[in-house]
Amino acid sequence: MPPTASMPGLSRRFTGVASSVVRDLLALTQRPGVISFAGGLPAPELFDVEGAQAAFEEVFARAGRRALQYSTTEGDPRLRERIAELYLARGLPTVADQIVVTTGSQQGLSLLAQALVDPGDVVFVERPSYLAALQCFGLAGARLVSVPSAGDGIDIDALDALAAAHRPVALYTVPTFHNPTGRTLDRANRAALVDVAARHGFRVLEDDPYQQLRYSGEPMPPMPTLTDDPELVVCTGSLSKILAPGLRIGWVRTTPAIRAAVVVGKQAADLHTSTLDQAAAEAYLASGRLGPALDRACAEYRSRRDALLGGLPDALPAGSSWNRPDGGMFVWARLPDRLNATDYLPRALARDVAYVPGAPFFPTAPEPQTLRLSFTTYAPDQIREGTRRLAAAFAH
Ligand SMILES: Cc1ncc(COP(=O)(O)O)c(C=O)c1O
């Protein structure tokens, strides 16, 4: 046999993409007996299994073989119609043609990164930010610049100055029940942000998978309602947190200028999202079961959030602080400045409790004293037990 020549390396795109120490530690949180505040999963016992099953049965009864066939890249027209109605119900006129169904909203982010970012382009992100979005923009070659916060929102003066200095192509935001911080930008902050984007000429990418999981406070308007420019804001949305993440149904609410690029990108990625799953999602939305299922989930998540918030004063060291999110899945906490949340994780694991250190969510200058706690996965009693274990882990 002739000697084998050495293979070319990975593309430059993947330089520096490695498994993090934290990810390796988090693998340990899967151990039985661990109460893990680390995940970001909806509670499986709240899935409307009967409703989902009925939706699949209806699809087979109605569409039969067609439900198993290839279908269009843009997505099931009836599902796109239903998604457009969700926006309309929130005061944002939307037609089905604007919606491209994606395989989870994660694919939407990937397609937007591909459509909008050339290598070296600047993308603004919040500080901290959703990790897998940072990956999408990073793989597209973006230079990520994080925008500082002021109070509970984005620092608008800093954003204005950074925009003048960097000329970004886009700002990526999770304005409602942010991952990882749980924070929600208020209306004034959203309007000011959109105004800066309009003046400097960059797009706002509004990633909004959590907004229906609201336990207190008033609903917020979708960001395209805050501008007359139909190009300014692109939205991504998802059924993952409100119906089931395993369905992998998300979408992009596109704009006229980017729609074709998103469709071509999707064609290249996977031709289309599962015909069967889209049809079942549409049948589920048509069944009227989503509202009651969401009400049940929100009532339960509210009591889980309150159980975590009730336990934190005794669980975290004196001098710690945390927020009180109005919805979503996460509480963001800050230990006193001298403490490092990653250092405490092995001690927490030794006591069968876990959380995610906040540092990896910062694209630059990580804040090691931060951590994210998810409250959706366990019943209130287990959450209280988890906070007692945390207290023991932080006790010295
Ligand atoms: C902020 C944010 N965006 C997007 C996603 C992707 O969700 P999916 O692809 O399931 O729609 C997630 C998942 O956790 C998320 O937290």
Short mmCIF file of C-alpha atoms and ligand atoms in Angstrom, two decimals:
data_model
loop_
_atom_site.label_atom_id
_atom_site.label_comp_id
_atom_site.label_asym_id
_atom_site.label_seq_id
_atom_site.Cartn_x
_atom_site.Cartn_y
_atom_site.Cartn_z
CA MET A 1 0.00 0.00 0.00
CA PRO A 2 1.34 3.48 -0.85
CA PRO A 3 1.91 5.74 2.18
CA THR A 4 -1.10 7.89 3.07
CA ALA A 5 -0.54 11.60 2.58
CA SER A 6 -1.50 13.75 5.55
CA MET A 7 -4.97 15.20 5.31
CA PRO A 8 -5.70 18.92 5.08
CA GLY A 9 -6.74 20.49 8.38
CA LEU A 10 -10.13 21.89 9.27
CA SER A 11 -11.34 25.08 7.63
CA ARG A 12 -10.13 28.31 9.24
CA ARG A 13 -13.68 28.88 10.35
CA PHE A 14 -13.26 26.24 13.05
CA THR A 15 -9.97 27.53 14.43
CA GLY A 16 -10.30 27.93 18.17
CA VAL A 17 -13.55 25.97 18.38
CA ALA A 18 -12.94 23.56 21.24
CA SER A 19 -14.91 21.89 23.99
CA SER A 20 -14.79 24.10 27.06
CA VAL A 21 -13.70 23.02 30.53
CA VAL A 22 -17.14 24.01 31.74
CA ARG A 23 -18.84 21.80 29.17
CA ASP A 24 -16.75 18.88 30.38
CA LEU A 25 -17.73 19.61 33.98
CA LEU A 26 -21.37 19.90 32.99
CA ALA A 27 -21.31 16.38 31.59
CA LEU A 28 -21.09 15.38 35.27
CA THR A 29 -24.40 17.12 35.99
CA GLN A 30 -26.15 14.28 34.15
CA ARG A 31 -25.23 11.91 37.01
CA PRO A 32 -28.33 10.46 38.73
CA GLY A 33 -29.13 12.27 41.97
CA VAL A 34 -27.74 15.63 40.87
CA ILE A 35 -30.23 18.50 41.09
CA SER A 36 -29.08 20.49 38.13
CA PHE A 37 -29.88 24.17 37.73
CA ALA A 38 -27.49 24.04 34.77
CA GLY A 39 -29.83 22.97 31.97
CA GLY A 40 -32.16 25.11 29.95
CA LEU A 41 -34.79 22.51 29.20
CA PRO A 42 -38.57 22.80 29.33
CA ALA A 43 -40.11 20.43 31.89
CA PRO A 44 -41.07 17.22 30.04
CA GLU A 45 -43.97 16.52 32.43
CA LEU A 46 -45.58 19.72 31.10
CA PHE A 47 -45.46 18.65 27.46
CA ASP A 48 -48.98 18.21 26.06
CA VAL A 49 -48.29 14.65 24.93
CA GLU A 50 -51.93 13.83 24.21
CA GLY A 51 -52.35 16.99 22.16
CA ALA A 52 -49.18 16.31 20.20
CA GLN A 53 -50.20 12.71 19.56
CA ALA A 54 -53.66 13.80 18.39
CA ALA A 55 -52.01 16.32 16.04
CA PHE A 56 -49.83 13.63 14.42
CA GLU A 57 -52.82 11.29 14.08
CA GLU A 58 -54.86 14.01 12.46
CA VAL A 59 -52.06 14.68 9.97
CA PHE A 60 -51.85 11.03 8.98
CA ALA A 61 -55.64 10.83 8.66
CA ARG A 62 -55.84 14.01 6.60
CA ALA A 63 -52.66 14.06 4.52
CA GLY A 64 -51.50 10.42 4.60
CA ARG A 65 -48.60 9.90 2.25
CA ARG A 66 -48.22 13.60 1.47
CA ALA A 67 -47.05 14.13 5.04
CA LEU A 68 -44.10 11.83 4.35
CA GLN A 69 -43.04 13.52 1.12
CA TYR A 70 -40.44 16.23 0.40
CA SER A 71 -41.92 19.72 0.63
CA THR A 72 -41.02 23.35 -0.07
CA THR A 73 -38.00 25.07 1.46
CA GLU A 74 -40.01 28.03 2.80
CA GLY A 75 -42.18 25.68 4.84
CA ASP A 76 -45.76 24.43 5.16
CA PRO A 77 -48.04 27.28 3.94
CA ARG A 78 -50.64 26.58 6.63
CA LEU A 79 -48.04 26.61 9.39
CA ARG A 80 -46.57 29.87 8.06
CA GLU A 81 -50.07 31.32 8.15
CA ARG A 82 -50.47 30.30 11.82
CA ILE A 83 -47.09 31.77 12.72
CA ALA A 84 -48.03 35.03 10.97
CA GLU A 85 -51.22 35.05 13.09
CA LEU A 86 -49.13 34.81 16.27
CA TYR A 87 -47.41 38.09 15.30
CA LEU A 88 -50.69 39.70 14.29
CA ALA A 89 -52.13 38.83 17.71
CA ARG A 90 -49.22 40.79 19.24
CA GLY A 91 -49.92 43.86 17.10
CA LEU A 92 -47.44 43.20 14.30
CA PRO A 93 -49.09 42.77 10.88
CA THR A 94 -47.38 39.83 9.20
CA VAL A 95 -48.18 37.69 6.17
CA ALA A 96 -47.26 34.05 5.65
CA ASP A 97 -44.91 35.01 2.83
CA GLN A 98 -42.59 36.74 5.32
CA ILE A 99 -42.14 33.57 7.36
CA VAL A 100 -39.55 30.91 6.56
CA VAL A 101 -39.92 27.83 8.75
CA THR A 102 -36.57 26.61 10.09
CA THR A 103 -35.31 23.51 11.88
CA GLY A 104 -35.43 25.17 15.31
CA SER A 105 -34.79 28.88 15.61
CA GLN A 106 -31.14 27.88 15.98
CA GLN A 107 -31.10 27.21 12.25
CA GLY A 108 -32.70 30.61 11.74
CA LEU A 109 -29.75 32.23 13.53
CA SER A 110 -27.32 30.25 11.46
CA LEU A 111 -29.04 31.25 8.21
CA LEU A 112 -29.11 34.90 9.23
CA ALA A 113 -25.43 34.82 10.08
CA GLN A 114 -24.74 33.29 6.69
CA ALA A 115 -26.97 35.78 4.88
CA LEU A 116 -25.76 38.95 6.59
CA VAL A 117 -22.16 38.51 7.72
CA ASP A 118 -18.96 38.54 5.69
CA PRO A 119 -15.72 37.53 7.42
CA GLY A 120 -14.48 40.50 9.44
CA ASP A 121 -17.88 42.21 9.70
CA VAL A 122 -18.79 43.44 13.14
CA VAL A 123 -21.84 42.02 14.92
CA PHE A 124 -22.91 43.61 18.20
CA VAL A 125 -24.03 41.26 20.95
CA GLU A 126 -25.30 41.75 24.48
CA ARG A 127 -22.98 41.17 27.42
CA PRO A 128 -23.37 38.26 28.22
CA SER A 129 -25.08 36.52 25.29
CA TYR A 130 -26.63 33.22 24.15
CA LEU A 131 -23.69 30.93 23.50
CA ALA A 132 -24.93 29.12 20.39
CA ALA A 133 -25.69 32.45 18.69
CA LEU A 134 -22.11 33.53 19.35
CA GLN A 135 -21.08 30.30 17.62
CA CYS A 136 -23.23 31.05 14.55
CA PHE A 137 -21.80 34.53 14.13
CA GLY A 138 -18.30 33.29 14.93
CA LEU A 139 -18.51 30.56 12.27
CA ALA A 140 -19.64 33.18 9.73
CA GLY A 141 -16.41 35.07 10.50
CA ALA A 142 -17.99 37.91 12.47
CA ARG A 143 -15.97 40.09 14.78
CA LEU A 144 -18.13 40.16 17.91
CA VAL A 145 -18.30 43.38 19.86
CA SER A 146 -20.27 43.32 23.09
CA VAL A 147 -22.44 46.22 24.08
CA PRO A 148 -22.44 47.19 27.77
CA SER A 149 -25.56 47.26 29.91
CA ALA A 150 -26.97 50.14 31.87
CA GLY A 151 -29.41 49.17 34.60
CA ASP A 152 -31.74 46.53 33.19
CA GLY A 153 -31.15 47.42 29.56
CA ILE A 154 -28.62 48.14 26.86
CA ASP A 155 -26.45 51.22 27.44
CA ILE A 156 -27.78 53.37 24.60
CA ASP A 157 -25.05 56.04 24.74
CA ALA A 158 -22.39 53.35 24.63
CA LEU A 159 -24.22 51.65 21.75
CA ASP A 160 -24.31 54.92 19.82
CA ALA A 161 -20.58 55.49 20.31
CA LEU A 162 -19.69 51.88 19.47
CA ALA A 163 -21.82 52.02 16.31
CA ALA A 164 -19.97 55.11 15.11
CA ALA A 165 -16.63 53.42 15.82
CA HIS A 166 -17.34 49.93 14.43
CA ARG A 167 -20.04 50.27 11.75
CA PRO A 168 -21.68 46.91 12.58
CA VAL A 169 -23.88 44.97 10.17
CA ALA A 170 -26.21 43.82 12.94
CA LEU A 171 -26.99 43.73 16.62
CA TYR A 172 -28.18 40.41 18.03
CA THR A 173 -30.51 40.63 21.02
CA VAL A 174 -32.76 38.40 23.12
CA PRO A 175 -34.86 41.27 24.48
CA THR A 176 -37.40 39.22 26.45
CA PHE A 177 -36.35 36.78 29.22
CA HIS A 178 -32.83 36.74 27.91
CA ASN A 179 -30.62 33.67 27.92
CA PRO A 180 -28.51 33.61 30.11
CA THR A 181 -29.61 36.57 32.27
CA GLY A 182 -33.43 36.37 32.23
CA ARG A 183 -33.59 40.15 31.77
CA THR A 184 -36.21 41.95 29.68
CA LEU A 185 -35.53 45.24 27.91
CA ASP A 186 -38.28 47.76 28.64
CA ARG A 187 -40.18 49.53 25.91
CA ALA A 188 -38.14 52.74 26.08
CA ASN A 189 -34.87 50.81 25.83
CA ARG A 190 -36.17 48.85 22.82
CA ALA A 191 -37.29 52.03 21.09
CA ALA A 192 -33.96 53.76 21.76
CA LEU A 193 -32.06 50.71 20.47
CA VAL A 194 -34.10 50.60 17.26
CA ASP A 195 -33.54 54.34 16.83
CA VAL A 196 -29.74 53.96 17.09
CA ALA A 197 -29.86 51.09 14.59
CA ALA A 198 -31.90 53.20 12.15
CA ARG A 199 -29.53 56.18 12.44
CA HIS A 200 -26.38 54.12 11.97
CA GLY A 201 -27.81 51.69 9.43
CA PHE A 202 -27.50 48.24 10.97
CA ARG A 203 -30.07 45.50 11.43
CA VAL A 204 -31.52 44.35 14.73
CA LEU A 205 -31.86 40.57 15.04
CA GLU A 206 -34.58 39.96 17.60
CA ASP A 207 -34.35 36.39 18.92
CA ASP A 208 -37.53 35.76 20.88
CA PRO A 209 -38.08 32.12 21.88
CA TYR A 210 -39.17 32.83 25.48
CA GLN A 211 -41.69 35.70 25.32
CA GLN A 212 -44.78 33.52 25.84
CA LEU A 213 -43.35 32.17 29.11
CA ARG A 214 -44.41 35.21 31.14
CA TYR A 215 -45.20 34.89 34.86
CA SER A 216 -45.47 38.54 35.85
CA GLY A 217 -45.36 42.01 34.26
CA GLU A 218 -46.76 43.28 30.96
CA PRO A 219 -46.17 41.77 27.49
CA MET A 220 -43.66 43.62 25.32
CA PRO A 221 -44.22 44.60 21.68
CA PRO A 222 -42.24 42.79 18.96
CA MET A 223 -39.43 45.16 17.94
CA PRO A 224 -40.55 45.68 14.29
CA THR A 225 -43.57 47.58 15.73
CA LEU A 226 -41.13 50.27 16.90
CA THR A 227 -39.98 51.31 13.42
CA ASP A 228 -41.49 52.16 10.03
CA ASP A 229 -38.53 50.63 8.21
CA PRO A 230 -39.45 47.06 7.17
CA GLU A 231 -35.75 46.19 6.76
CA LEU A 232 -34.57 47.19 10.20
CA VAL A 233 -35.62 44.28 12.42
CA VAL A 234 -35.47 40.57 11.61
CA CYS A 235 -37.16 38.22 14.08
CA THR A 236 -36.57 34.59 14.93
CA GLY A 237 -39.10 32.55 16.89
CA SER A 238 -39.67 28.99 18.02
CA LEU A 239 -42.15 26.43 19.29
CA SER A 240 -39.39 24.79 21.36
CA LYS A 241 -40.11 26.44 24.69
CA ILE A 242 -43.91 26.49 24.37
CA LEU A 243 -44.71 23.18 22.66
CA ALA A 244 -41.70 20.83 22.41
CA PRO A 245 -38.03 21.36 21.49
CA GLY A 246 -37.82 17.88 19.99
CA LEU A 247 -40.11 18.96 17.15
CA ARG A 248 -37.41 21.38 15.97
CA ILE A 249 -39.87 23.94 14.63
CA GLY A 250 -38.64 27.53 14.49
CA TRP A 251 -38.83 30.35 11.99
CA VAL A 252 -37.40 33.56 10.65
CA ARG A 253 -39.70 36.54 10.11
CA THR A 254 -37.72 37.83 7.17
CA THR A 255 -37.56 41.21 5.42
CA PRO A 256 -37.92 41.79 1.65
CA ALA A 257 -34.17 42.20 1.13
CA ILE A 258 -33.06 39.06 2.94
CA ARG A 259 -35.84 36.55 2.28
CA ALA A 260 -34.29 35.04 -0.85
CA ALA A 261 -30.88 34.62 0.82
CA VAL A 262 -32.45 32.88 3.82
CA VAL A 263 -34.34 30.50 1.52
CA VAL A 264 -31.27 29.66 -0.58
CA GLY A 265 -29.21 29.16 2.60
CA LYS A 266 -31.84 26.81 3.96
CA GLN A 267 -32.04 24.89 0.71
CA ALA A 268 -28.31 24.30 0.94
CA ALA A 269 -28.52 23.35 4.62
CA ASP A 270 -31.38 20.83 4.67
CA LEU A 271 -33.81 21.39 1.75
CA HIS A 272 -36.67 21.85 4.20
CA THR A 273 -37.79 21.22 7.77
CA SER A 274 -39.57 17.89 8.35
CA THR A 275 -42.86 17.88 6.40
CA LEU A 276 -44.50 15.68 9.01
CA ASP A 277 -43.40 17.74 12.02
CA GLN A 278 -44.48 20.99 10.39
CA ALA A 279 -47.92 19.55 9.59
CA ALA A 280 -48.31 18.25 13.14
CA ALA A 281 -47.23 21.62 14.58
CA GLU A 282 -49.85 23.30 12.40
CA ALA A 283 -52.54 20.83 13.49
CA TYR A 284 -51.57 21.44 17.12
CA LEU A 285 -51.77 25.23 16.76
CA ALA A 286 -55.16 24.82 15.02
CA SER A 287 -56.46 22.58 17.83
CA GLY A 288 -56.64 25.46 20.32
CA ARG A 289 -54.69 23.45 22.91
CA LEU A 290 -51.65 25.72 23.01
CA GLY A 291 -53.29 28.45 25.14
CA PRO A 292 -54.41 26.14 27.99
CA ALA A 293 -51.13 24.18 27.85
CA LEU A 294 -49.17 27.44 28.13
CA ASP A 295 -51.33 28.62 31.03
CA ARG A 296 -50.55 25.38 32.87
CA ALA A 297 -46.83 25.65 32.10
CA CYS A 298 -46.65 29.31 33.14
CA ALA A 299 -48.44 28.64 36.46
CA GLU A 300 -46.02 25.82 37.24
CA TYR A 301 -42.91 27.70 36.12
CA ARG A 302 -43.99 30.70 38.19
CA SER A 303 -44.00 28.60 41.34
CA ARG A 304 -40.64 27.08 40.38
CA ARG A 305 -39.14 30.52 39.81
CA ASP A 306 -40.48 31.65 43.17
CA ALA A 307 -39.07 28.55 44.89
CA LEU A 308 -35.62 29.32 43.50
CA LEU A 309 -35.83 33.02 44.36
CA GLY A 310 -37.03 32.09 47.84
CA GLY A 311 -34.03 29.79 48.39
CA LEU A 312 -31.26 31.99 47.03
CA PRO A 313 -30.83 34.34 50.02
CA ASP A 314 -29.69 31.36 52.12
CA ALA A 315 -27.92 29.55 49.26
CA LEU A 316 -25.47 32.14 47.94
CA PRO A 317 -22.70 33.79 49.95
CA ALA A 318 -23.34 37.14 51.66
CA GLY A 319 -22.81 39.97 49.21
CA SER A 320 -24.23 38.03 46.22
CA SER A 321 -26.95 39.56 44.04
CA TRP A 322 -29.41 38.21 41.49
CA ASN A 323 -32.33 39.36 39.37
CA ARG A 324 -36.03 38.48 39.51
CA PRO A 325 -37.05 37.59 35.95
CA ASP A 326 -40.66 38.08 34.85
CA GLY A 327 -40.54 34.92 32.76
CA GLY A 328 -38.40 32.50 30.78
CA MET A 329 -36.15 29.95 32.42
CA PHE A 330 -33.19 31.67 34.05
CA VAL A 331 -32.03 33.61 37.08
CA TRP A 332 -28.66 35.33 36.76
CA ALA A 333 -26.59 35.66 39.91
CA ARG A 334 -23.39 37.43 40.84
CA LEU A 335 -21.16 36.25 43.68
CA PRO A 336 -19.06 38.77 45.58
CA ASP A 337 -16.24 39.98 43.30
CA ARG A 338 -13.47 37.94 44.92
CA LEU A 339 -15.28 34.62 44.19
CA ASN A 340 -15.15 32.59 40.98
CA ALA A 341 -18.26 30.57 40.06
CA THR A 342 -16.24 28.01 38.06
CA ASP A 343 -14.06 27.24 41.11
CA TYR A 344 -17.16 26.40 43.15
CA LEU A 345 -18.72 24.07 40.57
CA PRO A 346 -16.74 20.94 41.64
CA ARG A 347 -17.81 21.63 45.25
CA ALA A 348 -21.41 21.93 44.13
CA LEU A 349 -21.15 18.68 42.16
CA ALA A 350 -19.69 16.95 45.21
CA ARG A 351 -22.97 17.88 46.95
CA ASP A 352 -25.10 16.73 44.00
CA VAL A 353 -26.15 20.15 42.77
CA ALA A 354 -25.08 22.09 39.66
CA TYR A 355 -25.33 25.42 37.88
CA VAL A 356 -23.61 27.00 34.87
CA PRO A 357 -20.78 29.45 35.50
CA GLY A 358 -21.48 32.68 33.63
CA ALA A 359 -18.00 33.24 32.18
CA PRO A 360 -18.46 31.32 28.87
CA PHE A 361 -21.43 33.52 27.94
CA PHE A 362 -19.17 36.56 27.60
CA PRO A 363 -17.56 36.92 24.16
CA THR A 364 -14.76 38.99 25.75
CA ALA A 365 -13.66 39.91 29.28
CA PRO A 366 -15.64 37.20 31.12
CA GLU A 367 -17.06 38.03 34.55
CA PRO A 368 -16.00 35.00 36.63
CA GLN A 369 -18.24 35.77 39.60
CA THR A 370 -21.45 35.24 37.56
CA LEU A 371 -23.62 32.12 37.25
CA ARG A 372 -26.86 31.05 35.56
CA LEU A 373 -29.53 29.05 37.36
CA SER A 374 -32.40 27.46 35.45
CA PHE A 375 -35.58 26.90 37.47
CA THR A 376 -37.81 25.05 34.98
CA THR A 377 -36.74 21.44 35.36
CA TYR A 378 -37.72 20.54 38.94
CA ALA A 379 -40.77 20.78 41.18
CA PRO A 380 -40.56 23.45 43.93
CA ASP A 381 -39.62 20.96 46.69
CA GLN A 382 -36.65 19.69 44.73
CA ILE A 383 -35.63 23.24 43.93
CA ARG A 384 -35.65 24.03 47.64
CA GLU A 385 -33.52 20.94 48.30
CA GLY A 386 -31.17 22.11 45.51
CA THR A 387 -30.76 25.52 47.11
CA ARG A 388 -29.95 23.85 50.47
CA ARG A 389 -27.22 21.89 48.72
CA LEU A 390 -25.93 25.07 47.11
CA ALA A 391 -25.75 26.67 50.55
CA ALA A 392 -23.52 23.80 51.68
CA ALA A 393 -21.31 24.15 48.58
CA PHE A 394 -20.79 27.86 49.14
CA ALA A 395 -20.46 27.52 52.92
CA HIS A 396 -16.67 27.82 52.94
C1 LIG B 1 -31.95 32.62 23.09
C2 LIG B 1 -32.14 31.36 22.32
N1 LIG B 1 -32.28 31.41 20.99
C3 LIG B 1 -32.46 30.31 20.27
C4 LIG B 1 -32.50 29.06 20.86
C5 LIG B 1 -32.66 27.86 19.97
O1 LIG B 1 -33.84 27.21 20.19
P1 LIG B 1 -34.54 26.23 19.12
O2 LIG B 1 -33.53 25.96 18.05
O3 LIG B 1 -34.91 25.04 19.87
O4 LIG B 1 -35.70 27.01 18.59
C6 LIG B 1 -32.36 28.94 22.24
C7 LIG B 1 -32.35 27.62 22.89
O5 LIG B 1 -32.08 27.44 24.04
C8 LIG B 1 -32.17 30.13 23.00
O6 LIG B 1 -32.01 30.11 24.33
#
